[in-house]
CSV table of C-alpha atoms in Angstrom, one decimal:
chain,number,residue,atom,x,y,z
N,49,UNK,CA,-4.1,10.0,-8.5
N,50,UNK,CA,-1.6,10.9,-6.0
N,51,UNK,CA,2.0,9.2,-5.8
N,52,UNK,CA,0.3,6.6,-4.2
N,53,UNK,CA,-2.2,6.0,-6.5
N,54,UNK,CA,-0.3,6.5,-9.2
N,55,UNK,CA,1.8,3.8,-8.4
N,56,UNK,CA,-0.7,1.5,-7.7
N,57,UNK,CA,-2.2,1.9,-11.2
N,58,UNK,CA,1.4,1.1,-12.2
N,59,UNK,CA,1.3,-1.9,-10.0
N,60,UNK,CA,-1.6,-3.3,-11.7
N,61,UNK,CA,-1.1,-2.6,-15.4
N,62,UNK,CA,2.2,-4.4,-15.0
N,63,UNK,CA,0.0,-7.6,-13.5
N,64,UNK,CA,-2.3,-7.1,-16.5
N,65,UNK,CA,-5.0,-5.3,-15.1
N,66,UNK,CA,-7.3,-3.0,-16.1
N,67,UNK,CA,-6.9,0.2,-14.1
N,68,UNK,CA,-9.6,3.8,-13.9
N,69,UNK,CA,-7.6,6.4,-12.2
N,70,UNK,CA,-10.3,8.3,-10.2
N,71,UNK,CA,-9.6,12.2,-9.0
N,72,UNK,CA,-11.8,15.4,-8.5
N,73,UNK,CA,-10.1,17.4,-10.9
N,74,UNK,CA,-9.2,16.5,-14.8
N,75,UNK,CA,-6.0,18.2,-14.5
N,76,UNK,CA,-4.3,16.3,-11.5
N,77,UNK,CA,-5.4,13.3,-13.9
N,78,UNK,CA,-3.8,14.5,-16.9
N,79,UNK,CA,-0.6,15.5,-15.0
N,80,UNK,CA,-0.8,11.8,-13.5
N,81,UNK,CA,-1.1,10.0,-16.8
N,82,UNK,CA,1.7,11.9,-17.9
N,83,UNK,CA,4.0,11.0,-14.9
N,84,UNK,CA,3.1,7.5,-15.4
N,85,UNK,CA,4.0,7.4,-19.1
N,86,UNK,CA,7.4,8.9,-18.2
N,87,UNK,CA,8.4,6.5,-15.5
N,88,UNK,CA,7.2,3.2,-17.6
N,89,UNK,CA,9.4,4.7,-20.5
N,90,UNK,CA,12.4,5.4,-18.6
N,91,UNK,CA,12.0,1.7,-16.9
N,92,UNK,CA,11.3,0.0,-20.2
N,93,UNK,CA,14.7,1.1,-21.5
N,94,UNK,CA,16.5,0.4,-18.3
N,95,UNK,CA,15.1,-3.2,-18.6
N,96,UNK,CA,13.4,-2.6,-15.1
N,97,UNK,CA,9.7,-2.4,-16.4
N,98,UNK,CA,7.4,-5.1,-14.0
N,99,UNK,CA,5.1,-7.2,-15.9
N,100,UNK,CA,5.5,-9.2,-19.0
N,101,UNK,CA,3.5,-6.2,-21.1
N,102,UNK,CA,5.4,-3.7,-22.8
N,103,UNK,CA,5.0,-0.3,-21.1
N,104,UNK,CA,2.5,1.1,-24.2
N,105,UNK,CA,0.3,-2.0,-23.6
N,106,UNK,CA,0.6,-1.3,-20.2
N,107,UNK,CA,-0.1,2.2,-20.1
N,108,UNK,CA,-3.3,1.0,-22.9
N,109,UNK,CA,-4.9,-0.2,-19.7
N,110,UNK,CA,-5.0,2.8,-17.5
N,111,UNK,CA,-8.1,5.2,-17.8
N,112,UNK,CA,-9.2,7.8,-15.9
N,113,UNK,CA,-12.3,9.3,-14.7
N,114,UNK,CA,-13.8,12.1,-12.8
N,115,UNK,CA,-17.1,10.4,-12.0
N,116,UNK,CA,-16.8,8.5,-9.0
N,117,UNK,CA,-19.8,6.0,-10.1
N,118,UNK,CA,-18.5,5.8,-13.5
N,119,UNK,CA,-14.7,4.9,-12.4
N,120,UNK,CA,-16.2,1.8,-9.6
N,121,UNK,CA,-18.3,0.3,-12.7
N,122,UNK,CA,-17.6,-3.1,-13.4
N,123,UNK,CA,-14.7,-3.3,-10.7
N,124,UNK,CA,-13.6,-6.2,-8.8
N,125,UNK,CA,-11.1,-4.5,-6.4
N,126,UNK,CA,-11.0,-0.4,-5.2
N,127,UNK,CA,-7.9,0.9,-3.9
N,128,UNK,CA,-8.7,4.0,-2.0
N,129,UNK,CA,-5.5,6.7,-2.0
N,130,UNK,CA,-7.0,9.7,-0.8
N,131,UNK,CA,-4.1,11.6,2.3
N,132,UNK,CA,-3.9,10.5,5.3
N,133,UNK,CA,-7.2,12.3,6.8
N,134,UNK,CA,-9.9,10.2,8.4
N,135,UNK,CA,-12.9,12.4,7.6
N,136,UNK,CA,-12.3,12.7,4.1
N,137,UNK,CA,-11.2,8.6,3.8
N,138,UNK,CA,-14.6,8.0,5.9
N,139,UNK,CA,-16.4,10.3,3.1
N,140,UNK,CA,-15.2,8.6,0.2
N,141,UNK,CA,-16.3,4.7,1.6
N,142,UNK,CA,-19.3,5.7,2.3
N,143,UNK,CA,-20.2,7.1,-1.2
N,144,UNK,CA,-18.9,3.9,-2.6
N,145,UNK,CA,-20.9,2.1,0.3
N,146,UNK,CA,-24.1,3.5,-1.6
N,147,UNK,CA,-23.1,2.7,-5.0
N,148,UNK,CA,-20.9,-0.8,-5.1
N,149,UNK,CA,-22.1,-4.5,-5.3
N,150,UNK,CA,-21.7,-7.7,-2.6
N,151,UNK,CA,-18.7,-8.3,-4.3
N,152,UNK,CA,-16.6,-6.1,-5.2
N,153,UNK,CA,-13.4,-5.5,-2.3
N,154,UNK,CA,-13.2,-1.9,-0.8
N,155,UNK,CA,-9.2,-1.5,0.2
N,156,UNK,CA,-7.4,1.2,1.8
N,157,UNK,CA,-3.9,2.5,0.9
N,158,UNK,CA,-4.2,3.8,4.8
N,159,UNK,CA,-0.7,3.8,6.6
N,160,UNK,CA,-2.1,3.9,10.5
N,161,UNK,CA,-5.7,4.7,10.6
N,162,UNK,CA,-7.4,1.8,11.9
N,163,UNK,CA,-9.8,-0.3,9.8
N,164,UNK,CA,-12.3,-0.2,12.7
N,165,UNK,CA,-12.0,3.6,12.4
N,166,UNK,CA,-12.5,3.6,8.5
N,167,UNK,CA,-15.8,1.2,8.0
N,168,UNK,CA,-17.0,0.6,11.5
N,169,UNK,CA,-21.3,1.2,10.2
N,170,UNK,CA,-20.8,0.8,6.0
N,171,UNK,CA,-23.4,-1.6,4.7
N,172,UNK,CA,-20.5,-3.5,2.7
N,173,UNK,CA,-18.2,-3.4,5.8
N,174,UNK,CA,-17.4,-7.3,5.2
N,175,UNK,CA,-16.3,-6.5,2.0
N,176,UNK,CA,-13.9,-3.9,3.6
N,177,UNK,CA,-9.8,-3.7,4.4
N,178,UNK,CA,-6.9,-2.0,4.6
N,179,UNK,CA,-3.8,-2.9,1.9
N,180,UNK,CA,-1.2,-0.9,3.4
N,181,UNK,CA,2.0,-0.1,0.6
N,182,UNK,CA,5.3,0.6,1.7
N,183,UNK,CA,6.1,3.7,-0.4
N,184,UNK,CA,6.1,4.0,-3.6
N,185,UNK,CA,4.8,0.1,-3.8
N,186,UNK,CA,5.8,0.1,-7.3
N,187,UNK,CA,9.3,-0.8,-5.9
N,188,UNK,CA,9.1,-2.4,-2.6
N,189,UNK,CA,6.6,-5.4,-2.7
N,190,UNK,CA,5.6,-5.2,0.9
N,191,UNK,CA,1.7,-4.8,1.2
N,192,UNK,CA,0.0,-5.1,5.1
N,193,UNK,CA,-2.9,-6.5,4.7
N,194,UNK,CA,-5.4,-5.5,7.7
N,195,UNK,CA,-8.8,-6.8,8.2
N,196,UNK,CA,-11.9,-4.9,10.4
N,197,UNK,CA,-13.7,-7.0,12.8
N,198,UNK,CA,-16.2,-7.5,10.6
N,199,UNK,CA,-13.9,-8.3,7.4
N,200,UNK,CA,-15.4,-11.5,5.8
N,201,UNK,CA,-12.2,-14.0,5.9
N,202,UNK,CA,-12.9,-14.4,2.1
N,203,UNK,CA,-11.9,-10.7,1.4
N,204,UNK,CA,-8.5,-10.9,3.5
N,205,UNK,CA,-7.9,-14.0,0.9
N,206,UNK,CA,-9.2,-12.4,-2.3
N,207,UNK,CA,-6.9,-9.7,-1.3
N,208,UNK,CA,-3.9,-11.9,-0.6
N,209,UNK,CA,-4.2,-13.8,-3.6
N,210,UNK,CA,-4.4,-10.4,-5.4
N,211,UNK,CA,-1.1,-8.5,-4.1
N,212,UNK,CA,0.7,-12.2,-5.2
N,213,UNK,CA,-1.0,-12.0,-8.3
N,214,UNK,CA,0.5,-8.3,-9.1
N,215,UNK,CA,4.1,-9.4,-7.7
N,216,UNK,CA,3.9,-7.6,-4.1
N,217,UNK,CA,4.7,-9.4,-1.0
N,218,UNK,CA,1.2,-9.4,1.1
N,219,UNK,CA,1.4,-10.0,4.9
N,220,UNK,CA,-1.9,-10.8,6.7
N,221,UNK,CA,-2.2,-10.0,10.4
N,222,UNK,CA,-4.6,-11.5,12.4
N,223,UNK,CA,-6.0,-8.5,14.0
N,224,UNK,CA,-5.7,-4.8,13.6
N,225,UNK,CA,-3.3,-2.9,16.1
N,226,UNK,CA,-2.0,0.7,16.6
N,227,UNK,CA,0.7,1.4,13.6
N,228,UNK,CA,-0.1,-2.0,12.1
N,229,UNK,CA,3.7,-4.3,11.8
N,230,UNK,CA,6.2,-2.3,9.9
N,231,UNK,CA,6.0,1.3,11.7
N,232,UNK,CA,5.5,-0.2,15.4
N,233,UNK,CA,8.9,-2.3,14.6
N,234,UNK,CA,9.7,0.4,12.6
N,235,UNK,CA,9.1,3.3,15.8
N,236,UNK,CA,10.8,0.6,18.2
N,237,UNK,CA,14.3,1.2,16.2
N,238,UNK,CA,13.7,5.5,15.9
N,239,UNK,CA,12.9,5.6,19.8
N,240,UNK,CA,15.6,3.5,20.5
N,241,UNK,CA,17.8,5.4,17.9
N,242,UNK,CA,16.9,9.0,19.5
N,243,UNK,CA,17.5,7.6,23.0
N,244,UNK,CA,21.1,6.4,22.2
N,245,UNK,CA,22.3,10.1,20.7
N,246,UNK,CA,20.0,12.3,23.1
N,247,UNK,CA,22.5,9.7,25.8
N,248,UNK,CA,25.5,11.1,23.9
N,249,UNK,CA,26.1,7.1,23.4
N,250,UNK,CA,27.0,7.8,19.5
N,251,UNK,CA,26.6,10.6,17.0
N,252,UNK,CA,23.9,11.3,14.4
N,253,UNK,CA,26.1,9.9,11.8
N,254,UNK,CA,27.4,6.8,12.9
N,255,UNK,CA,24.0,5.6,14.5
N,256,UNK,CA,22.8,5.7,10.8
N,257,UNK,CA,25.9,4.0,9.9
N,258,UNK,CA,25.2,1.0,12.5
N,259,UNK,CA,21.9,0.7,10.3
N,260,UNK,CA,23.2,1.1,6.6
N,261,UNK,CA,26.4,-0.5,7.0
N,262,UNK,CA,25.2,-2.8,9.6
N,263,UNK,CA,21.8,-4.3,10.8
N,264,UNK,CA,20.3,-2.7,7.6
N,265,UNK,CA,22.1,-5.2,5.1
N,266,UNK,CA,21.5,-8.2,7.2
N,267,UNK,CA,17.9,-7.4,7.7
N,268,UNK,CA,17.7,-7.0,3.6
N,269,UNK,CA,17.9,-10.7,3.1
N,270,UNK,CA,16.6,-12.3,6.5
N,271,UNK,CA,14.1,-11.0,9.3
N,272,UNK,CA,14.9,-10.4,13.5
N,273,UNK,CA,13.5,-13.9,13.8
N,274,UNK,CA,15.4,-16.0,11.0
N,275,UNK,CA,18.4,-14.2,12.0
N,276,UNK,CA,18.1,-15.4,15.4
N,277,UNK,CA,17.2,-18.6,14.0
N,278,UNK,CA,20.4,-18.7,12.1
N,279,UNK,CA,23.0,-16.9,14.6
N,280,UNK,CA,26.0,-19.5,15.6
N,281,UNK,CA,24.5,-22.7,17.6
N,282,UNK,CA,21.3,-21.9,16.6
């Protein structure tokens, strides 16, 4: 019931969902439920809340629990948000390995750990993937969705068909890879960036400007390849 998962839960009340918040400790819940409450208020009255719901029939779906086996019961889809730490992400699947059904989708809010790494030997491993968010996904749609080896193809389109559902903008790659799509194009401009100021090429502050003022606007509309596509005589 981190930031993440907070805005996941967010996420899906505002596609109509029916959301149990899980965490280890009541208080971290409460303080969640709270922050959630005053973000969907402020958002209602700036006429930015997602969903067609208001926010009090939004927040109406949103439980939480502190029962792991209790929070999974009846589910369709898990969203695992737990840091960035492989041990305690492999500990977590496979207590819901134990307890979850053939159908029910195990997902991963994981940024760069590899699925391979995460459910490589769970019993429900075909049911597994990573959804990756771009944070907080509440406000940018972009979801990576990244299947194991093993992923049954019918999970990577449940999942798909899910993010669209709930307004995000799912990606599917074919394969998993080191640092998934958006961080390895994402690394490519930082190295590069570093390289041209350590080279005394341009300063600090006017390489970010080349991006903000620059390559960053064009890229907010149209990707590398539709602007190359698109540049003069094609």
């Amino acid at each position: 019931s981190g930031l993440i998962g907070r805005s996941w839960a967010m996420v899906f009340a505002a596609g109509g969902f029916k959301v149990k918040l899980y965490d280890i400790a009541q208080q971290q819940l409460t303080t969640a439920l709270e922050n959630i409450r005053k973000q969907m208020k402020e958002m209602e009255k700036s006429g930015v809340l997602k969903g067609a719901l208001s926010a009090e029939q939004q927040l109406a779906l949103i439980s939480v629990c502190t029962d792991l086996k209790a929070a999974v019961e009846g589910a369709t889809f898990i969203q695992e948000c737990t840091p960035e730490n492989l041990e305690l992400k492999k500990k977590i699947f496979g207590q819901l390995d134990l307890i979850v059904g053939d159908s029910v989708i195990l997902s991963s809010s994981t940024s760069c750990l590899l699925p391979s790494k995460l459910f490589t030997g769970l019993k429900h491993v075909k049911q597994c993937i990573v959804s990756h968010p771009v944070n907080p996904p509440y406000f940018v749609p972009l979801v990576e969705i990244v299947p194991h080896p093993e992923t049954d193809p019918s999970t990577t389109e449940r999942t798909y068909a899910l993010m669209k559902k709930i307004g995000q903008s799912p990606v599917k790659l074919n394969r998993e890879i080191e640092g998934f799509v958006l961080n390895r194009l994402q690394y490519a401009v930082i190295s590069e960036a570093w390289r041209l100021v350590d080279e005394g090429v341009i300063s600090p502050t006017d390489l970010d400007l080349v991006m903000s003022d620059g390559l960053g606007m064009r890229y907010a509309f149209i990707g590398p390849l539709e602007t190359m596509h698109l540049n003069a005589e094609g």
